[in-house]
XYZ file of C-alpha atoms in Angstrom:
667
model
C -51.073 -75.995 -0.648
C -48.262 -75.066 1.724
C -46.297 -71.952 0.927
C -42.915 -72.503 -0.731
C -40.168 -69.897 -0.509
C -38.887 -68.633 -3.850
C -35.691 -70.748 -3.924
C -37.861 -73.868 -3.738
C -40.027 -73.048 -6.755
C -39.369 -74.287 -10.287
C -41.440 -72.887 -13.163
C -40.693 -75.024 -16.193
C -42.032 -76.070 -19.549
C -41.857 -79.434 -21.290
C -40.756 -78.867 -24.904
C -40.409 -81.272 -27.818
C -41.340 -82.353 -31.309
C -44.754 -83.950 -31.662
C -44.782 -87.605 -30.435
C -41.451 -87.353 -28.590
C -43.300 -88.094 -25.346
C -43.793 -84.706 -23.626
C -47.235 -85.484 -22.291
C -46.211 -88.969 -21.117
C -43.221 -87.463 -19.265
C -45.564 -84.949 -17.624
C -48.004 -87.712 -16.629
C -45.250 -89.789 -15.029
C -44.011 -86.730 -13.119
C -47.520 -86.155 -11.766
C -47.862 -89.810 -10.778
C -44.455 -90.095 -9.087
C -44.965 -86.864 -7.136
C -48.376 -87.984 -5.906
C -50.252 -85.252 -7.762
C -52.380 -87.991 -9.402
C -52.987 -91.549 -8.280
C -53.352 -93.243 -11.661
C -51.125 -93.092 -14.709
C -52.756 -91.411 -17.681
C -51.993 -92.591 -21.225
C -52.090 -90.542 -24.428
C -53.405 -93.447 -26.519
C -56.236 -94.060 -24.041
C -57.185 -90.372 -23.865
C -56.794 -90.384 -20.068
C -53.987 -87.876 -19.549
C -54.383 -84.958 -17.155
C -52.895 -82.268 -19.411
C -54.571 -83.305 -22.689
C -58.060 -82.760 -21.313
C -59.635 -81.142 -24.375
C -61.786 -83.617 -26.381
C -59.901 -82.789 -29.588
C -56.551 -83.450 -27.887
C -57.767 -86.863 -26.751
C -59.183 -87.744 -30.155
C -56.112 -86.606 -32.108
C -53.533 -87.817 -29.565
C -51.628 -84.520 -29.646
C -51.298 -81.497 -27.375
C -53.103 -78.487 -28.851
C -52.960 -75.916 -26.045
C -50.476 -75.587 -23.201
C -51.717 -76.879 -19.844
C -50.385 -75.918 -16.411
C -50.050 -78.412 -13.551
C -48.370 -78.374 -10.141
C -46.452 -81.031 -8.237
C -44.074 -81.305 -5.274
C -40.709 -83.097 -5.205
C -37.999 -83.081 -2.566
C -39.478 -80.075 -0.781
C -39.811 -78.053 -4.010
C -42.950 -76.950 -5.849
C -42.874 -77.612 -9.576
C -45.163 -75.539 -11.805
C -45.097 -77.422 -15.116
C -46.494 -76.326 -18.482
C -46.957 -79.113 -21.046
C -46.626 -77.376 -24.427
C -47.740 -78.444 -27.935
C -45.221 -80.113 -30.231
C -46.967 -79.504 -33.549
C -45.674 -76.585 -35.607
C -49.192 -75.164 -36.073
C -49.365 -74.443 -32.346
C -45.891 -72.966 -31.883
C -47.468 -69.691 -30.739
C -48.655 -71.513 -27.595
C -45.027 -72.481 -26.942
C -43.939 -68.859 -27.480
C -46.374 -67.550 -24.871
C -45.380 -70.239 -22.362
C -41.641 -69.649 -22.790
C -42.151 -65.935 -22.197
C -43.146 -66.585 -18.561
C -41.192 -69.736 -17.633
C -37.863 -69.843 -15.825
C -36.571 -73.134 -17.236
C -37.461 -76.018 -19.533
C -37.011 -79.731 -20.117
C -36.422 -80.498 -23.812
C -37.568 -84.029 -24.648
C -35.985 -85.881 -27.587
C -36.866 -89.194 -29.224
C -33.918 -91.578 -28.755
C -34.455 -92.985 -32.259
C -35.212 -89.842 -34.260
C -32.829 -87.480 -32.406
C -33.309 -83.782 -33.169
C -36.453 -83.416 -35.288
C -37.648 -80.239 -37.070
C -39.973 -78.986 -34.340
C -37.376 -79.907 -31.693
C -35.082 -77.418 -33.359
C -37.834 -74.796 -33.631
C -38.753 -74.863 -29.924
C -35.050 -74.922 -29.033
C -34.503 -71.697 -30.975
C -37.561 -70.194 -29.281
C -36.033 -71.022 -25.887
C -32.710 -69.529 -27.043
C -34.481 -66.306 -27.953
C -36.050 -66.054 -24.497
C -32.835 -67.065 -22.707
C -34.551 -69.995 -20.971
C -32.102 -72.452 -19.305
C -32.726 -76.075 -20.301
C -31.913 -79.639 -19.457
C -32.558 -82.431 -21.974
C -34.286 -85.780 -21.536
C -33.725 -88.416 -24.224
C -36.924 -90.465 -24.122
C -37.956 -93.828 -25.590
C -34.641 -95.531 -24.824
C -36.520 -98.858 -24.947
C -37.382 -98.553 -28.661
C -35.633 -100.453 -31.442
C -32.867 -98.247 -32.808
C -32.632 -96.057 -29.683
C -29.153 -94.573 -29.312
C -28.220 -91.983 -26.673
C -24.864 -91.183 -28.240
C -26.404 -90.603 -31.685
C -29.032 -88.288 -30.198
C -26.355 -86.343 -28.318
C -24.355 -86.040 -31.541
C -27.403 -84.703 -33.408
C -27.961 -82.134 -30.623
C -24.396 -80.907 -31.024
C -24.622 -80.825 -34.818
C -28.108 -79.382 -35.348
C -28.553 -77.232 -32.238
C -24.946 -76.083 -31.798
C -25.312 -76.812 -28.085
C -22.627 -77.734 -25.564
C -24.128 -81.013 -24.418
C -23.093 -82.783 -21.195
C -24.531 -86.308 -20.755
C -24.639 -87.168 -17.038
C -25.961 -90.705 -17.436
C -24.941 -93.982 -19.061
C -27.783 -96.307 -20.164
C -27.906 -99.814 -18.681
C -29.088 -102.118 -21.481
C -30.106 -101.301 -25.047
C -33.464 -101.032 -26.790
C -35.921 -103.559 -25.275
C -33.243 -104.519 -22.754
C -33.027 -100.973 -21.337
C -33.298 -101.414 -17.561
C -31.771 -98.339 -15.953
C -29.038 -95.715 -15.912
C -25.694 -95.040 -14.287
C -25.551 -91.598 -12.656
C -22.113 -90.290 -13.653
C -22.211 -87.518 -11.015
C -22.856 -89.809 -8.012
C -21.412 -92.941 -9.682
C -24.429 -94.990 -8.689
C -26.770 -97.105 -10.790
C -30.568 -96.864 -10.800
C -32.533 -99.870 -12.007
C -36.294 -100.127 -12.537
C -38.461 -103.202 -12.220
C -42.214 -102.746 -12.702
C -41.812 -99.019 -12.239
C -40.022 -99.371 -8.884
C -36.549 -97.835 -8.659
C -33.662 -99.542 -6.903
C -30.262 -97.929 -6.272
C -27.229 -100.197 -6.711
C -23.505 -100.133 -7.341
C -22.429 -99.606 -10.929
C -22.603 -103.017 -12.709
C -19.122 -104.513 -13.105
C -19.479 -104.827 -16.883
C -20.121 -101.087 -17.178
C -17.647 -99.819 -14.595
C -14.796 -99.037 -16.992
C -17.121 -97.298 -19.455
C -18.747 -95.327 -16.615
C -15.322 -94.213 -15.318
C -14.291 -93.144 -18.815
C -17.456 -91.111 -19.292
C -17.161 -89.594 -15.824
C -13.614 -88.498 -16.713
C -14.844 -86.952 -19.991
C -17.558 -85.118 -18.067
C -15.064 -83.762 -15.508
C -12.709 -82.549 -18.242
C -15.455 -80.800 -20.208
C -16.895 -79.125 -17.100
C -13.416 -77.994 -16.009
C -12.930 -76.363 -19.425
C -16.151 -74.382 -18.958
C -16.228 -73.452 -15.255
C -13.397 -71.554 -13.449
C -13.954 -73.045 -9.963
C -14.139 -76.548 -11.396
C -10.946 -75.903 -13.356
C -9.150 -74.810 -10.184
C -10.126 -77.991 -8.338
C -9.357 -80.167 -11.357
C -5.864 -78.702 -11.676
C -5.233 -79.194 -7.951
C -6.560 -82.756 -7.576
C -6.852 -84.099 -11.149
C -10.531 -84.843 -10.410
C -13.819 -83.195 -9.440
C -15.900 -84.078 -6.402
C -19.598 -84.812 -6.854
C -20.506 -81.589 -5.017
C -18.260 -79.445 -7.217
C -19.574 -81.153 -10.345
C -23.190 -80.510 -9.294
C -22.525 -76.832 -8.517
C -20.697 -76.350 -11.805
C -23.413 -78.094 -13.837
C -26.040 -75.880 -12.216
C -24.044 -72.720 -12.968
C -23.453 -73.774 -16.591
C -27.160 -74.539 -17.010
C -28.302 -71.241 -15.508
C -26.119 -69.091 -17.747
C -26.945 -71.147 -20.838
C -23.372 -72.295 -21.435
C -24.202 -76.009 -21.444
C -27.106 -78.458 -21.387
C -27.257 -81.432 -19.012
C -28.602 -84.581 -20.740
C -30.447 -87.455 -19.065
C -32.214 -90.448 -20.573
C -35.048 -92.869 -19.885
C -38.249 -94.484 -21.081
C -41.125 -92.556 -19.556
C -43.860 -94.888 -20.830
C -42.245 -97.757 -18.901
C -41.596 -95.546 -15.827
C -37.811 -95.614 -16.224
C -35.627 -92.570 -15.682
C -38.245 -90.085 -14.430
C -37.076 -89.838 -10.782
C -33.531 -88.781 -11.807
C -35.142 -86.243 -14.172
C -37.062 -84.774 -11.214
C -33.835 -84.645 -9.195
C -32.136 -82.836 -12.096
C -35.001 -80.306 -12.368
C -34.522 -79.429 -8.709
C -30.718 -79.460 -8.893
C -30.059 -77.608 -12.145
C -33.020 -75.507 -13.300
C -33.476 -71.961 -11.943
C -35.778 -70.686 -9.239
C -37.469 -67.286 -9.725
C -34.597 -65.755 -7.743
C -32.090 -66.994 -10.328
C -33.724 -65.016 -13.144
C -33.008 -61.325 -13.857
C -35.338 -58.720 -12.289
C -38.066 -57.383 -14.607
C -39.197 -53.825 -15.282
C -35.826 -52.557 -16.408
C -34.079 -54.463 -13.630
C -36.038 -52.639 -10.914
C -38.534 -55.346 -9.885
C -36.871 -58.428 -8.336
C -38.813 -61.570 -7.399
C -39.679 -60.142 -3.985
C -43.172 -60.666 -2.477
C -42.851 -57.271 -0.744
C -42.145 -55.313 -3.950
C -44.928 -53.590 -5.957
C -46.968 -56.063 -7.981
C -45.869 -56.973 -11.532
C -47.503 -59.830 -13.454
C -47.755 -60.804 -17.123
C -50.907 -62.313 -18.634
C -49.861 -65.035 -21.081
C -53.069 -66.956 -21.779
C -56.803 -66.302 -21.760
C -59.238 -69.207 -21.537
C -63.025 -69.147 -21.657
C -64.642 -71.876 -19.563
C -68.346 -72.721 -19.150
C -68.215 -70.944 -15.783
C -66.417 -67.788 -16.935
C -63.210 -66.229 -18.219
C -59.819 -67.194 -16.752
C -56.639 -65.179 -17.272
C -53.375 -67.058 -16.706
C -50.609 -64.877 -15.261
C -47.040 -65.172 -14.066
C -46.395 -63.048 -10.983
C -42.879 -61.601 -11.230
C -42.858 -59.319 -8.190
C -45.092 -58.498 -5.252
C -48.204 -60.311 -4.056
C -51.625 -60.609 -5.703
C -54.504 -61.039 -3.261
C -58.071 -62.069 -3.918
C -60.066 -58.828 -4.180
C -57.126 -56.684 -5.352
C -57.505 -54.004 -8.015
C -54.765 -54.126 -10.681
C -53.823 -51.842 -13.564
C -53.767 -53.252 -17.106
C -51.035 -51.105 -18.676
C -52.048 -52.208 -22.197
C -55.429 -50.469 -21.906
C -54.909 -48.125 -18.938
C -57.923 -49.686 -17.202
C -58.116 -51.083 -13.693
C -59.540 -54.554 -13.137
C -60.693 -56.277 -9.964
C -59.452 -59.789 -9.201
C -62.339 -61.711 -7.675
C -60.563 -65.090 -7.364
C -57.000 -66.435 -7.542
C -56.761 -70.070 -8.674
C -54.052 -72.699 -8.584
C -54.480 -74.668 -11.827
C -54.205 -78.412 -12.334
C -54.975 -78.703 -16.072
C -58.795 -78.429 -16.225
C -59.214 -78.431 -12.433
C -58.636 -75.492 -10.117
C -58.346 -74.783 -6.402
C -58.788 -71.346 -4.904
C -55.959 -69.654 -2.991
C -55.989 -66.359 -1.150
C -52.771 -64.951 -2.572
C -50.215 -65.476 -5.362
C -46.635 -64.480 -4.590
C -43.673 -63.550 -6.787
C -42.729 -66.628 -8.807
C -46.249 -68.106 -8.932
C -48.132 -69.108 -12.087
C -51.873 -68.843 -11.403
C -55.210 -68.107 -13.080
C -57.365 -65.088 -12.253
C -61.121 -64.755 -12.370
C -62.542 -61.247 -12.562
C -60.599 -59.327 -15.250
C -62.875 -58.945 -18.283
C -60.789 -57.173 -20.897
C -57.207 -58.326 -20.204
C -55.582 -59.873 -23.298
C -52.603 -62.206 -23.577
C -49.426 -60.129 -23.380
C -50.849 -57.473 -21.037
C -48.917 -56.364 -17.948
C -50.862 -56.256 -14.677
C -49.327 -54.149 -11.936
C -50.039 -52.114 -8.833
C -51.918 -48.933 -9.871
C -49.476 -46.751 -7.922
C -46.379 -48.315 -9.548
C -47.028 -48.864 -13.280
C -44.563 -50.793 -15.438
C -44.793 -52.419 -18.879
C -43.258 -55.828 -19.630
C -42.417 -56.986 -23.141
C -45.317 -59.119 -24.431
C -44.836 -62.462 -26.204
C -44.251 -62.204 -29.952
C -47.248 -63.327 -32.002
C -46.495 -65.169 -35.244
C -48.001 -63.808 -38.471
C -50.703 -66.090 -39.942
C -49.899 -67.854 -43.214
C -53.095 -69.772 -44.049
C -56.663 -68.475 -44.350
C -60.134 -69.938 -44.853
C -63.477 -68.271 -45.443
C -66.079 -69.244 -42.822
C -69.800 -68.588 -42.756
C -72.758 -69.830 -40.766
C -75.048 -72.217 -42.645
C -78.089 -70.565 -41.080
C -78.362 -66.815 -41.526
C -79.791 -66.562 -38.014
C -76.421 -67.804 -36.632
C -74.323 -65.005 -38.178
C -74.174 -63.042 -34.934
C -73.269 -66.127 -32.901
C -70.523 -66.960 -35.405
C -69.041 -63.462 -35.085
C -69.076 -63.757 -31.276
C -67.485 -67.207 -31.434
C -64.710 -66.050 -33.773
C -64.016 -63.030 -31.556
C -63.681 -65.350 -28.550
C -61.295 -67.644 -30.465
C -59.092 -64.687 -31.452
C -59.115 -63.433 -27.863
C -57.912 -66.789 -26.532
C -55.389 -67.389 -29.347
C -53.731 -64.170 -30.656
C -52.234 -66.105 -33.603
C -55.771 -66.450 -35.028
C -56.861 -63.363 -36.977
C -60.439 -62.631 -38.057
C -61.134 -60.103 -40.824
C -63.687 -59.311 -43.507
C -62.602 -59.610 -47.146
C -63.324 -56.152 -48.647
C -63.978 -57.622 -52.127
C -66.266 -60.564 -51.277
C -67.613 -59.511 -47.879
C -66.714 -62.983 -46.524
C -65.449 -63.531 -43.006
C -61.873 -64.843 -43.213
C -60.127 -66.759 -40.432
C -56.313 -66.846 -40.651
C -53.883 -68.999 -38.661
C -50.527 -70.767 -38.614
C -51.463 -73.875 -40.566
C -54.156 -76.172 -41.901
C -54.445 -78.115 -38.626
C -54.547 -74.885 -36.593
C -57.596 -73.699 -38.564
C -59.197 -77.138 -38.552
C -59.029 -77.258 -34.746
C -60.406 -73.708 -34.436
C -63.384 -74.443 -36.692
C -64.098 -77.677 -34.815
C -64.200 -75.682 -31.560
C -66.831 -73.409 -33.105
C -68.910 -76.429 -34.009
C -68.610 -78.136 -30.634
C -68.387 -75.341 -28.097
C -70.839 -72.983 -29.815
C -73.049 -75.625 -31.453
C -72.694 -73.859 -34.793
C -73.067 -75.320 -38.279
C -70.231 -73.723 -40.246
C -69.267 -73.817 -43.921
C -65.533 -73.553 -44.581
C -63.853 -72.588 -47.847
C -60.672 -74.040 -49.301
C -57.522 -72.926 -47.444
C -55.550 -70.068 -49.009
C -52.013 -69.003 -48.218
C -50.886 -65.504 -47.266
C -48.892 -64.109 -50.184
C -46.518 -61.137 -49.952
C -45.137 -58.729 -52.556
C -41.595 -57.395 -52.755
C -39.450 -55.093 -54.892
C -37.073 -56.677 -57.408
C -35.904 -53.400 -58.974
C -36.887 -50.058 -57.474
C -36.979 -46.450 -58.642
C -35.030 -43.316 -57.749
C -36.043 -39.694 -57.488
C -39.790 -40.266 -57.492
C -41.370 -36.876 -56.797
C -44.809 -36.487 -55.273
C -46.486 -33.216 -54.418
C -49.563 -33.250 -52.194
C -51.569 -30.040 -52.472
C -55.102 -29.631 -51.180
C -56.976 -26.329 -50.910
C -60.683 -26.369 -50.128
C -61.197 -23.278 -47.999
C -59.397 -22.412 -44.799
C -55.996 -23.937 -44.050
C -54.763 -26.115 -46.903
C -52.418 -29.097 -47.089
C -48.996 -28.997 -48.730
C -46.241 -31.591 -48.783
C -43.491 -32.211 -51.306
C -41.416 -35.438 -51.057
C -38.814 -37.232 -53.195
C -38.273 -40.960 -52.564
C -35.797 -43.640 -53.600
C -37.157 -47.207 -53.378
C -34.953 -50.312 -53.502
C -34.961 -53.965 -52.371
C -33.945 -54.424 -48.740
C -30.668 -56.325 -48.460
C -30.822 -59.323 -46.116
C -33.835 -60.176 -43.981
C -36.407 -57.676 -42.815
C -39.698 -56.138 -43.818
C -39.062 -52.399 -44.098
C -36.260 -49.875 -43.707
C -36.643 -46.102 -43.818
C -33.954 -43.419 -43.883
C -33.690 -39.722 -44.659
C -30.807 -37.966 -46.402
C -32.513 -34.554 -46.515
C -30.195 -31.755 -45.385
C -30.544 -28.070 -44.604
C -33.811 -28.477 -42.722
C -35.828 -28.692 -45.967
C -38.074 -31.262 -44.253
C -38.305 -30.879 -40.435
C -37.756 -34.031 -38.365
C -41.391 -34.318 -37.282
C -42.432 -34.345 -40.953
C -39.782 -37.000 -41.722
C -41.431 -39.228 -39.116
C -44.809 -38.520 -40.718
C -43.453 -39.570 -44.139
C -42.214 -42.831 -42.608
C -45.647 -43.468 -41.060
C -47.269 -42.843 -44.436
C -44.882 -45.278 -46.130
C -45.773 -47.930 -43.545
C -49.440 -47.337 -44.342
C -48.721 -47.962 -48.031
C -47.125 -51.362 -47.293
C -50.510 -52.828 -46.375
C -51.486 -53.363 -50.023
C -49.127 -53.943 -52.958
C -49.786 -53.254 -56.639
C -49.795 -56.885 -57.826
C -52.759 -58.201 -55.890
C -53.288 -56.115 -52.797
C -50.993 -58.319 -50.674
C -48.763 -56.843 -47.935
C -45.404 -55.566 -49.185
C -42.164 -56.670 -47.535
C -38.408 -56.350 -48.097
C -38.412 -52.664 -49.089
C -35.884 -49.915 -48.369
C -37.199 -46.337 -48.713
C -35.003 -43.225 -48.598
C -36.392 -39.707 -48.375
C -33.918 -37.677 -50.451
C -35.578 -34.280 -50.758
C -38.719 -32.325 -50.029
C -40.260 -28.931 -49.472
C -42.695 -27.328 -47.061
C -45.144 -24.436 -47.003
C -44.999 -21.958 -44.107
C -48.743 -22.267 -43.403
C -50.164 -25.325 -45.136
C -47.614 -28.030 -44.238
C -48.499 -30.419 -41.415
C -47.750 -33.940 -40.206
C -51.039 -35.092 -41.747
C -50.078 -33.635 -45.119
C -46.661 -35.315 -45.110
C -48.123 -38.653 -43.956
C -50.620 -38.492 -46.827
C -47.801 -37.584 -49.238
C -45.585 -40.420 -47.998
C -48.389 -42.962 -48.446
C -49.277 -41.781 -51.966
C -45.624 -41.457 -53.021
C -44.702 -44.989 -52.012
C -47.789 -46.437 -53.675
C -46.822 -44.613 -56.872
C -43.198 -45.785 -56.534
C -44.262 -49.419 -56.055
C -46.418 -49.254 -59.196
C -43.376 -47.964 -61.086
C -41.028 -50.633 -59.641
C -40.494 -54.186 -60.808
C -42.367 -56.303 -58.230
C -42.672 -60.020 -57.614
C -45.054 -62.196 -55.640
C -43.742 -64.130 -52.639
C -45.341 -67.283 -51.260
C -44.786 -69.005 -47.893
C -42.692 -72.168 -48.023
C -42.181 -74.916 -45.482
C -39.396 -77.352 -44.712
C -40.988 -80.786 -44.933
C -39.452 -83.928 -43.455
C -41.087 -87.093 -44.821
C -40.442 -90.528 -43.291
C -41.570 -93.460 -45.454
C -40.783 -97.161 -46.016
C -37.790 -97.600 -48.323
C -39.949 -99.114 -51.091
C -42.093 -95.939 -51.216
C -39.112 -93.620 -51.615
C -39.417 -93.180 -55.415
C -43.144 -92.357 -55.589
C -42.882 -89.966 -52.633
C -39.894 -88.199 -54.218
C -41.832 -87.822 -57.477
C -44.842 -86.457 -55.637
C -42.708 -83.850 -53.880
C -41.263 -82.754 -57.219
C -44.795 -82.426 -58.627
C -45.571 -80.140 -55.690
C -42.658 -77.856 -56.650
C -40.567 -79.231 -53.803
C -36.762 -78.913 -53.710
C -35.122 -81.864 -51.995
C -32.380 -80.767 -49.608
C -31.458 -84.095 -48.027
C -32.371 -87.779 -48.125
C -31.060 -90.668 -46.079
C -31.928 -94.221 -45.073
C -32.369 -95.003 -41.395
C -33.374 -98.401 -40.061
C -35.243 -99.576 -43.201
C -37.008 -96.256 -43.699
C -36.212 -93.332 -45.948
C -36.184 -89.776 -44.620
C -36.519 -86.941 -47.133
C -36.191 -83.245 -46.305
C -37.496 -80.786 -48.882
C -38.632 -77.180 -49.184
C -42.186 -77.053 -50.530
C -44.596 -74.136 -51.161
C -47.202 -74.149 -48.407
C -50.042 -73.963 -50.945
C -48.953 -77.364 -52.309
C -49.220 -79.080 -48.913
C -52.994 -78.831 -48.499
C -54.302 -82.382 -48.408
C -50.774 -83.841 -48.463
C -51.409 -86.043 -45.399
C -54.151 -87.973 -47.224
C -52.037 -88.297 -50.382
C -49.021 -89.550 -48.424
C -51.074 -92.163 -46.578
C -52.422 -93.418 -49.900
C -48.950 -93.729 -51.449
C -47.456 -95.553 -48.437
C -50.395 -97.703 -47.296
C -50.737 -95.530 -44.201
C -47.097 -96.008 -43.100
C -45.701 -92.615 -44.138
C -45.500 -89.595 -41.846
C -44.351 -86.019 -42.332
C -43.644 -82.913 -40.314
C -43.337 -79.295 -41.403
C -41.921 -76.056 -40.112
C -42.083 -72.552 -41.619
C -39.146 -71.656 -43.865
C -40.037 -68.074 -44.757
C -41.067 -66.681 -48.131
C -39.701 -67.278 -51.632
C -40.577 -65.905 -55.086
C -43.666 -67.585 -56.485
C -42.741 -69.876 -59.375
C -46.076 -71.240 -60.421
C-alpha cells in the first residue's frame, strides 16, 4: 500500500446500538472504496468484519475488527465495534486508540440505550464524532425526530447538513446543505443534480438555520456572517471541521446503507470533518507528537490468538516501527522483538516493512504483551494510560467433562482472559471450582462456545451468578485496634483508631487522616490505607467486595523499635475488618436498565412479568403500534429473560440492557 502522509490518514471507529447497521455501513464503505469487490450482508453471514463463525451465526458483532480503505487520496483505518452491551469493553479499547468516530443511529428508533452508552464512552475519551442516521428507507423513519432525540438524550449540539429526498420506502437521496446540491441514487449509482424544485424552499430554510447556528459557535464564521449576512460553502466547511475537532458540535448525515444510499457523502464527511493524527494532542505528557522521526511510542489495545500465532494490535502514536525492531514493554520492563508488521483487513493480513506514526497495525513476535501495554523505544521510555477495563458482574462455574482435559481447560481460559481483559478467571476458595466472570450472560456464553469450538473441549457450565457487593449503612467511630506481635527478635507494634462511615455520593473507597502531632508518621498512614484496601476484598455478610466506604484514621501510636509499615498495614487491615463487623451493612446487587419493545397487545403481560422480576418501570410509551417499556431490573432476574419474552410475545418482543450500577438487595 502506498505511503500516506499523516494529514491524509483517518483512524475511526463505527459506533452504534446493536442492529443500527454499523457492519452494513462498514461493508458499503469497503465496497465503494474498492477494498472489496462484492457486497457482504449480515443476514447472509458474508460480511468482511464479522468473520468469526459465532458472529455470522448470531448476526451481531462480538469483537472489533480493523479494516483499511482509500477515499479521495486519504487512507481510512476503520474499526467496526460491537453494539451489544456485553461487549462494551471492546468498544472501550478501540476508542482509546482512535482519532474519530462515526456514530450510527436507527432512523426509526433514534437514540437507543447502547447508543447512549458508546456516546458517553466517546465523550470520556474526547473522540470527535460525526453522526449517520441509517435506515431512512424504513417505515416510521424520521430524521428530525432522531436529531431531536440526540439533543434530548445526548445533550449534543447537533448540526444536520442534509435534507432527505423522499420518505420511508420513497427515500431516494439527500440534499447537501453545504454545497446546495442534491444526490440521488438509482440501483446504488449516485447522480448529482440541482436541488428539486419542491424542496428548494425547505433546503434554503435549513441552510439558513445551519449558517446561523454555526455563526453562533465559531468566531470566524460569525465575522463573515455579520459582514455578508451569509456563509460561503468554504467557510461553512472549515467551521464545521473546527467544531467537530474540538467536540463543540456534531455533524449529522443520513442514508440507507443497505440500499447503497448516502454512503459516498458519509465518506466525504469523514475526510472533511474527522481528525488526522496531527489534529490530536501529543502523547507522553505532550512530548511525543505524531512525528515519524520522534522516538517510538505505541499502545497495544488488542491481543488475538490465531491458528498461526499470536497477534498484538497496536496504534503507533510517534516514531516508526520497523520489522525486526526491539521494543520495550513498559508494563513489564521486558524487551520484545517484532518479527513482522501486518496491515490488517479483518481476518486477512498483508506484511509491511514499517508502521509510521498514526498507523494501526498488528505485530507478530511479542509473546507477553497484554492489552493496555505501552511499547516504546528502549532508550526513550514512556507510559501511556491504558484503556479502562470494566468490572465483571456475572459469573459461571466451568469444568471439563473429562478429567484428562483439566489442563487444556486451564490453558484455554488463560488464553481467553489474555485476549479479553474483561473476562476474569479465578478459583472459588470454598468449592475449588473454576469460575469465569464477565460482563453479561451473552459475554460468557460466547466465551464458553469459543472453548468448545477452538479448543475442542467438552465443558460443563453452572448457572450464572451475579457479582454482589457489600456497603456500610451505619458505621462506627473510635474503633481502636492494637497490633502487637513478639516472637523473638524485632517485634511488631501498631496502634490505630478508625472512624468508618458510608461514602457520600458515588465511589468505592475514601481514606483520610486527621492525626496530628506526628503520632503516626506519614509513611505509616499510607500503610494503614493499604491495609484498609486489603480488607475491602471480603465483607462480613458473605465475603463479597466492600464498596462505598469512608475511613478516617483519627489517632494512633508507635513504638520506637517495633513499629514498621508492615505492622501498620496489618493493623489497618484487621481494624477495618473489625469495624465492618461492628457496622450495619447491607448487600448490593447489580441492576440493569432494560428497554423492552413489544406489540401493543402484549404490553400488560410483559409489564406484569417485569414487576414479578422486581423491576421498577421508569417510562412507557407507544410508538408505531408497539409499546416500549423502560425499567430498572436486578441483573439476577434477567437470566433466561430472552426465552420468556419470546414466549409471551410469540417471538415478536425484543429487549436491550445496559448496566445501571448497584442497589440494595431487596429479595
